[in-house]
Tab-separated table of C-alpha atoms and ligand atoms in Angstrom:
chain	number	residue	atom	x	y	z
A	1	MET	CA	214.323	146.189	170.359
A	2	ASP	CA	213.126	147.234	167.084
A	3	ARG	CA	209.797	148.996	167.258
A	4	LEU	CA	207.909	145.678	165.784
A	5	GLU	CA	208.491	143.744	168.860
A	6	ARG	CA	207.412	146.315	171.053
A	7	THR	CA	204.373	146.897	169.434
A	8	PRO	CA	203.042	144.100	168.416
A	9	PRO	CA	200.381	143.097	165.567
A	10	ALA	CA	196.812	143.173	166.764
A	11	ILE	CA	196.385	140.012	165.402
A	12	GLU	CA	198.470	137.580	163.960
A	13	ALA	CA	197.179	133.830	163.054
A	14	ARG	CA	199.694	131.434	161.584
A	15	GLY	CA	198.572	128.445	159.532
A	16	LEU	CA	194.718	128.676	160.634
A	17	VAL	CA	192.866	125.697	159.882
A	18	LYS	CA	189.328	125.091	160.743
A	19	ARG	CA	187.802	121.736	159.669
A	20	PHE	CA	183.445	120.257	160.452
A	21	GLY	CA	184.016	117.186	159.235
A	22	GLY	CA	184.478	116.908	155.570
A	23	THR	CA	184.554	120.661	155.458
A	24	VAL	CA	187.504	122.524	155.563
A	25	ALA	CA	185.958	126.098	156.549
A	26	VAL	CA	189.553	127.730	156.746
A	27	ASP	CA	192.225	126.498	155.270
A	28	ALA	CA	195.586	127.376	156.071
A	29	LEU	CA	195.087	130.808	156.793
A	30	GLU	CA	198.158	133.306	157.539
A	31	LEU	CA	196.619	136.722	158.940
A	32	ARG	CA	198.554	139.988	160.236
A	33	VAL	CA	196.394	143.161	161.448
A	34	GLU	CA	198.333	145.932	162.327
A	35	GLN	CA	197.018	147.917	165.529
A	36	GLY	CA	195.267	151.181	164.556
A	37	GLU	CA	194.175	148.935	160.947
A	38	CYS	CA	190.489	148.358	159.580
A	39	MET	CA	190.180	144.862	158.317
A	40	GLY	CA	187.533	143.952	156.045
A	41	LEU	CA	187.007	140.453	155.199
A	42	LEU	CA	184.732	140.078	152.026
A	43	GLY	CA	184.019	136.273	150.397
A	44	PRO	CA	180.471	135.079	149.280
A	45	ASN	CA	178.605	132.760	151.331
A	46	GLY	CA	180.403	130.119	152.917
A	47	ALA	CA	183.383	131.370	151.863
A	48	GLY	CA	185.003	131.056	155.768
A	49	LYS	CA	184.203	134.523	157.395
A	50	SER	CA	182.264	134.468	160.724
A	51	THR	CA	184.626	130.540	161.192
A	52	THR	CA	187.716	133.107	160.866
A	53	LEU	CA	185.781	136.076	163.041
A	54	GLU	CA	184.961	133.107	165.515
A	55	LEU	CA	188.879	131.652	165.444
A	56	LEU	CA	190.248	135.078	166.195
A	57	GLU	CA	187.762	135.881	169.011
A	58	GLY	CA	188.623	132.410	170.624
A	59	LEU	CA	185.111	131.155	170.764
A	60	GLN	CA	185.832	128.211	168.166
A	61	ARG	CA	189.495	126.121	168.378
A	62	PRO	CA	190.563	126.212	165.344
A	63	THR	CA	191.914	122.561	164.026
A	64	ALA	CA	195.449	123.457	163.349
A	65	GLY	CA	197.251	126.840	163.647
A	66	THR	CA	197.349	129.555	166.260
A	67	VAL	CA	195.500	132.520	166.880
A	68	ARG	CA	197.225	135.972	168.786
A	69	LEU	CA	196.190	138.949	169.929
A	70	PHE	CA	198.211	141.859	170.717
A	71	GLY	CA	201.213	138.489	171.329
A	72	LEU	CA	199.068	136.806	173.838
A	73	GLU	CA	198.216	133.176	172.620
A	74	TRP	CA	194.007	132.883	173.483
A	75	GLY	CA	194.890	128.866	175.116
A	76	LYS	CA	197.242	130.719	177.838
A	77	ASP	CA	196.148	134.248	178.020
A	78	ALA	CA	192.684	134.010	178.028
A	79	ALA	CA	191.388	136.632	180.771
A	80	ARG	CA	194.032	139.193	179.299
A	81	VAL	CA	193.190	138.590	176.179
A	82	ARG	CA	189.379	138.895	176.030
A	83	ALA	CA	189.806	141.936	178.524
A	84	ARG	CA	190.725	144.190	175.132
A	85	ILE	CA	188.359	143.125	172.578
A	86	GLY	CA	184.773	143.704	171.890
A	87	ILE	CA	182.784	141.604	169.803
A	88	ALA	CA	179.602	142.302	167.635
A	89	PRO	CA	178.290	138.760	166.079
A	90	GLN	CA	176.043	138.681	162.926
A	91	GLU	CA	172.901	138.789	165.472
A	92	THR	CA	172.502	139.560	168.847
A	93	ARG	CA	168.958	138.452	171.456
A	94	PHE	CA	168.373	141.267	173.604
A	95	HIS	CA	166.239	140.204	176.864
A	96	GLY	CA	162.923	141.846	175.531
A	97	LYS	CA	162.155	143.483	179.171
A	98	MET	CA	165.541	144.918	179.539
A	99	THR	CA	166.069	148.725	178.661
A	100	VAL	CA	168.356	150.082	176.164
A	101	SER	CA	170.333	151.229	179.506
A	102	GLU	CA	170.189	148.352	181.695
A	103	THR	CA	171.128	146.114	178.668
A	104	LEU	CA	174.421	148.219	178.530
A	105	GLN	CA	174.890	148.004	182.848
A	106	LEU	CA	174.625	144.780	182.461
A	107	PHE	CA	177.538	143.913	179.670
A	108	ARG	CA	179.710	146.827	181.856
A	109	ALA	CA	179.540	144.498	184.591
A	110	PHE	CA	181.054	141.792	182.357
A	111	TYR	CA	184.315	143.657	182.675
A	112	PRO	CA	187.089	144.842	184.793
A	113	ARG	CA	186.594	148.081	183.735
A	114	GLY	CA	185.439	150.002	180.611
A	115	LEU	CA	182.736	153.005	179.810
A	116	PRO	CA	180.196	154.756	181.440
A	117	VAL	CA	176.732	153.492	180.114
A	118	ASP	CA	176.085	157.317	179.477
A	119	ALA	CA	179.535	157.221	176.964
A	120	LEU	CA	178.481	154.030	175.208
A	121	LEU	CA	174.664	155.730	174.651
A	122	GLN	CA	176.421	158.478	173.060
A	123	LEU	CA	178.930	156.646	170.774
A	124	VAL	CA	176.200	154.828	169.201
A	125	GLY	CA	173.642	158.058	169.228
A	126	LEU	CA	171.024	156.091	171.220
A	127	GLU	CA	170.528	159.090	173.667
A	128	GLU	CA	167.239	158.977	173.792
A	129	LYS	CA	166.379	155.501	173.445
A	130	ARG	CA	168.129	154.820	176.482
A	131	GLY	CA	164.536	154.116	178.484
A	132	ALA	CA	163.613	151.832	175.536
A	133	TYR	CA	162.906	147.940	175.661
A	134	ALA	CA	165.099	146.123	173.335
A	135	MET	CA	162.913	144.360	171.828
A	136	ASN	CA	161.035	147.617	170.560
A	137	LEU	CA	164.119	149.212	169.221
A	138	SER	CA	164.394	148.929	164.945
A	139	GLY	CA	166.660	146.512	162.834
A	140	GLY	CA	169.317	149.831	162.447
A	141	GLN	CA	168.922	150.674	166.342
A	142	GLN	CA	169.253	147.069	167.532
A	143	HIS	CA	172.600	147.245	165.108
A	144	ARG	CA	173.941	149.983	167.503
A	145	LEU	CA	172.949	148.274	170.462
A	146	SER	CA	174.871	145.484	169.820
A	147	LEU	CA	177.728	148.363	168.928
A	148	ALA	CA	177.856	149.614	172.160
A	149	THR	CA	177.976	145.885	174.126
A	150	ALA	CA	180.554	145.274	172.234
A	151	LEU	CA	182.152	148.807	173.484
A	152	ALA	CA	181.550	148.202	176.754
A	153	GLY	CA	184.937	147.093	178.135
A	154	ASP	CA	186.153	150.364	176.100
A	155	PRO	CA	188.292	147.751	174.045
A	156	GLU	CA	191.599	148.232	171.591
A	157	LEU	CA	190.037	145.508	168.685
A	158	LEU	CA	186.638	145.171	167.653
A	159	PHE	CA	185.096	142.352	165.825
A	160	LEU	CA	182.148	143.091	163.785
A	161	ASP	CA	180.052	140.404	161.904
A	162	GLU	CA	178.120	142.362	158.650
A	163	PRO	CA	177.763	145.450	160.721
A	164	THR	CA	175.218	146.780	158.364
A	165	ALA	CA	173.753	143.061	157.447
A	166	GLY	CA	169.893	144.295	156.269
A	167	LEU	CA	170.214	148.009	157.193
A	168	ASP	CA	168.558	150.446	154.693
A	169	PRO	CA	170.916	153.110	153.190
A	170	ARG	CA	170.452	155.902	155.880
A	171	SER	CA	170.952	153.743	158.837
A	172	ARG	CA	173.878	152.030	157.051
A	173	GLN	CA	175.647	155.213	156.397
A	174	ALA	CA	174.593	156.362	160.139
A	175	LEU	CA	176.397	153.313	161.169
A	176	TRP	CA	179.758	153.787	158.835
A	177	ASP	CA	179.845	156.949	160.597
A	178	THR	CA	179.828	155.705	164.269
A	179	LEU	CA	182.459	152.953	162.638
A	180	GLY	CA	184.379	156.186	161.093
A	181	SER	CA	185.130	158.172	164.655
A	182	LEU	CA	185.979	153.973	166.318
A	183	LYS	CA	188.873	153.615	164.366
A	184	ALA	CA	189.678	157.782	164.662
A	185	GLN	CA	190.224	156.665	168.278
A	186	GLY	CA	193.403	154.655	167.028
A	187	ARG	CA	190.228	151.461	168.365
A	188	THR	CA	191.536	147.844	165.236
A	189	VAL	CA	188.181	146.946	163.724
A	190	VAL	CA	187.918	143.518	161.614
A	191	LEU	CA	184.646	142.984	160.148
A	192	THR	CA	183.213	141.075	157.435
A	193	THR	CA	180.878	142.004	154.809
A	194	HIS	CA	178.863	141.673	152.087
A	195	TYR	CA	178.928	145.277	150.693
A	196	LEU	CA	181.995	146.520	148.328
A	197	GLU	CA	181.340	150.252	149.343
A	198	GLU	CA	181.054	148.861	152.872
A	199	ALA	CA	184.991	147.971	152.535
A	200	ARG	CA	185.586	150.593	149.873
A	201	ALA	CA	184.776	153.051	152.587
A	202	LEU	CA	185.803	152.148	155.686
A	203	CYS	CA	188.999	149.482	155.427
A	204	ASP	CA	192.488	150.133	154.917
A	205	ARG	CA	193.156	146.863	153.954
A	206	VAL	CA	190.426	144.010	152.574
A	207	VAL	CA	191.212	139.929	152.428
A	208	ILE	CA	189.009	138.230	150.095
A	209	LEU	CA	188.664	134.793	150.968
A	210	ASP	CA	186.628	132.009	149.000
A	211	ARG	CA	186.916	128.562	150.162
A	212	GLY	CA	188.451	128.966	153.565
A	213	ARG	CA	191.641	130.580	151.176
A	214	ILE	CA	192.899	134.073	151.165
A	215	VAL	CA	192.829	134.872	146.827
A	216	ALA	CA	193.509	138.633	147.176
A	217	GLN	CA	194.629	141.248	149.804
A	218	GLY	CA	195.736	144.699	149.581
A	219	THR	CA	194.114	148.580	150.001
A	220	PRO	CA	190.607	148.616	147.998
A	221	ALA	CA	192.423	150.754	145.632
A	222	LYS	CA	195.175	148.627	145.387
A	223	LEU	CA	192.910	145.313	144.805
A	224	LEU	CA	191.215	147.777	142.107
A	225	ALA	CA	194.778	148.373	140.019
A	226	SER	CA	195.895	144.878	140.071
A	227	LEU	CA	193.158	145.127	137.445
A	228	GLY	CA	194.761	147.614	135.678
A	229	GLY	CA	191.659	150.029	136.565
A	230	GLY	CA	189.792	150.556	133.598
A	231	GLN	CA	186.086	150.103	132.724
A	232	VAL	CA	183.329	147.477	132.506
A	233	ILE	CA	181.719	146.966	129.222
A	234	GLU	CA	178.161	144.745	129.849
A	235	LEU	CA	176.393	143.710	126.680
A	236	VAL	CA	173.491	141.787	125.467
A	237	ALA	CA	173.188	141.144	122.229
A	238	SER	CA	171.274	138.198	120.175
A	239	PRO	CA	172.229	135.738	118.520
A	240	VAL	CA	174.535	135.571	121.319
A	241	PRO	CA	177.605	136.703	120.137
A	242	THR	CA	180.502	134.072	120.646
A	243	PRO	CA	183.868	135.108	122.212
A	244	GLU	CA	185.815	135.541	118.949
A	245	VAL	CA	183.849	138.049	117.870
A	246	PHE	CA	185.531	140.306	120.253
A	247	ALA	CA	188.752	138.571	120.981
A	248	ASP	CA	190.257	141.085	119.000
A	249	LEU	CA	188.915	144.263	120.605
A	250	PRO	CA	191.378	147.752	120.870
A	251	ALA	CA	192.039	148.414	124.717
A	252	LEU	CA	190.716	144.954	125.883
A	253	ARG	CA	191.530	143.244	128.626
A	254	SER	CA	189.394	140.592	129.071
A	255	LEU	CA	186.169	138.944	128.394
A	256	ARG	CA	183.357	136.136	129.997
A	257	LEU	CA	181.086	135.498	128.428
A	258	HIS	CA	177.727	134.266	130.661
A	259	SER	CA	173.843	133.107	131.127
A	260	ALA	CA	173.050	137.127	130.907
A	261	GLY	CA	175.630	138.041	128.071
A	262	LEU	CA	179.131	138.834	127.395
A	263	THR	CA	181.372	141.200	130.074
A	264	LEU	CA	183.962	142.633	129.184
A	265	HIS	CA	187.631	144.449	130.546
A	266	VAL	CA	188.025	147.361	128.485
A	267	ALA	CA	192.125	149.670	129.213
A	268	GLU	CA	190.061	151.988	127.744
A	269	LEU	CA	186.239	153.102	126.911
A	270	GLN	CA	186.013	155.090	123.595
A	271	PRO	CA	188.084	152.616	121.254
A	272	ALA	CA	186.388	149.607	123.136
A	273	LEU	CA	183.081	150.692	122.391
A	274	SER	CA	184.084	152.379	118.440
A	275	GLY	CA	185.634	148.813	118.070
A	276	LEU	CA	182.551	147.071	119.971
A	277	LEU	CA	180.072	148.564	117.718
A	278	GLU	CA	181.761	148.288	114.730
A	279	ARG	CA	181.228	144.442	114.923
A	280	VAL	CA	178.475	144.261	116.363
A	281	ARG	CA	177.267	145.713	112.552
A	282	ALA	CA	179.525	143.520	110.482
A	283	ARG	CA	177.960	140.258	112.214
A	284	GLY	CA	174.331	141.734	112.105
A	285	LEU	CA	174.102	141.422	115.971
A	286	THR	CA	171.205	143.333	117.487
A	287	LEU	CA	171.881	144.871	121.055
A	288	ARG	CA	169.425	144.058	123.230
A	289	SER	CA	171.141	146.112	126.274
A	290	LEU	CA	175.188	147.919	126.734
A	291	SER	CA	176.249	149.496	130.074
A	292	THR	CA	179.480	150.749	131.062
A	293	ARG	CA	180.866	150.913	134.662
A	294	GLU	CA	184.314	151.522	136.815
A	295	VAL	CA	185.575	148.563	137.836
A	296	THR	CA	184.461	147.105	141.398
A	297	LEU	CA	186.191	145.005	143.957
A	298	ASP	CA	183.478	142.719	142.619
A	299	ASP	CA	185.154	142.024	139.488
A	300	VAL	CA	188.627	141.866	141.008
A	301	PHE	CA	186.815	138.765	143.402
A	302	LEU	CA	185.945	137.432	139.853
A	303	ALA	CA	189.329	137.833	138.628
A	304	CYS	CA	190.393	135.226	141.568
A	305	THR	CA	188.042	132.610	141.555
A	306	GLY	CA	186.284	132.654	138.739
A	307	HIS	CA	182.718	133.748	140.224
A	308	GLY	CA	180.834	136.662	142.062
A	309	LEU	CA	181.127	137.714	145.695
A	310	GLY	CA	177.002	137.732	145.297
A	311	GLU	CA	177.531	134.363	144.258
A	312	ASP	CA	177.566	131.125	146.702
A	313	THR	CA	181.081	129.289	146.953
A	314	PRO	CA	180.611	126.650	144.680
A	315	SER	CA	180.559	123.190	146.258
B	1	ATP	N1	179.148	124.739	163.359
B	1	ATP	C1	179.536	123.938	161.905
B	1	ATP	N2	179.057	123.146	161.713
B	1	ATP	C2	179.766	122.557	160.167
B	1	ATP	N3	179.727	123.643	159.282
B	1	ATP	C3	179.927	124.617	159.421
B	1	ATP	C4	179.750	124.914	160.688
B	1	ATP	N4	179.886	126.528	160.695
B	1	ATP	C5	180.152	126.887	159.451
B	1	ATP	N5	180.582	125.328	158.689
B	1	ATP	C6	180.950	125.888	157.341
B	1	ATP	O1	181.792	126.097	157.058
B	1	ATP	C7	182.221	126.671	155.731
B	1	ATP	C8	182.494	128.248	156.193
B	1	ATP	O2	180.549	129.030	156.503
B	1	ATP	P1	181.149	130.553	157.230
B	1	ATP	O3	179.543	131.024	157.838
B	1	ATP	O4	182.522	130.268	157.533
B	1	ATP	O5	180.959	130.808	155.905
B	1	ATP	P2	180.821	132.800	155.432
B	1	ATP	O6	182.115	133.212	155.005
B	1	ATP	O7	181.068	133.589	157.057
B	1	ATP	O8	179.118	132.721	155.105
B	1	ATP	P3	178.244	133.649	154.934
B	1	ATP	O9	178.399	134.704	154.608
B	1	ATP	O10	177.326	133.580	154.878
B	1	ATP	O11	177.929	134.265	156.746
B	1	ATP	C9	180.821	126.583	155.212
B	1	ATP	O12	180.738	125.533	154.195
B	1	ATP	C10	179.970	126.104	156.558
B	1	ATP	O13	178.821	125.617	155.845
């Protein structure tokens, strides 16, 4: 028996499909997450991230396909699977008249084994709020409490649906630190996010979904490298230049005309910028704005799908 047979993956989904009437939310998804891995699901609104998560969590039944967690199937071994996972949904409503500590005692009681309330409070940095009513916590503290409830059963596998949505940068960084230490403890983490920096900071692997399908996956570094690195130039000029004006630009990799102007992906900045300014002058164009930046995961997404991560899935 080889090592992989003895250590089943934390998650193995085969041919996963979820339909809601005529909408195919998840479309023939194949997914494997190794134990100890942190995997991020990225995609625009409506891409199927939450539905995928809920299928993996056993909260929804797939229309077709199978989900195995640690080699166990939801249909056959639900109790054993449930004891090994923790779920922090996109929104958690806590009982307003229960304190943080009482809330955690309640969640802890759902599991035959797990972490003591004090350890949970410490893990998420809520020790000082143990006596506060859950309804009086700030947004960031509520996210922390949600994470603590997901940790109550000391899970090996954590599912987090947009764990830092709506948080200010400081609270987000604090939660990233907590998630970093949970990863360091060897827990497997699957999270959905709209924040590219979050995926870069936390995830060993990123899966980009669009219309329920995987359009790209790999380490954040590998995904960025798939575009060949380089830089992006954003340009607005009047009159609006046609793409042909820059088609023979030195070091040009790709070019896209959109409502806000032109986006050019270039291998090297200096020759591209010199060539660009020459063409602007030669055509008598007036530059309205010009900026450059590193290639981001959004550019990878754009290259895969033709639309941006910040946009809704086109219907
Ligand atoms: N219970 C449901 N009934 C009908 N359609 C649904 C249901 N849940 C999800 N959908 C549809 O399935 C598709 C995928 O939705 P899902 O919530 O999984 O996307 P998402 O990527 O998580 O989006 P967001 O980033 O906005 O949370 C969407 O078209 C959505 O309208």
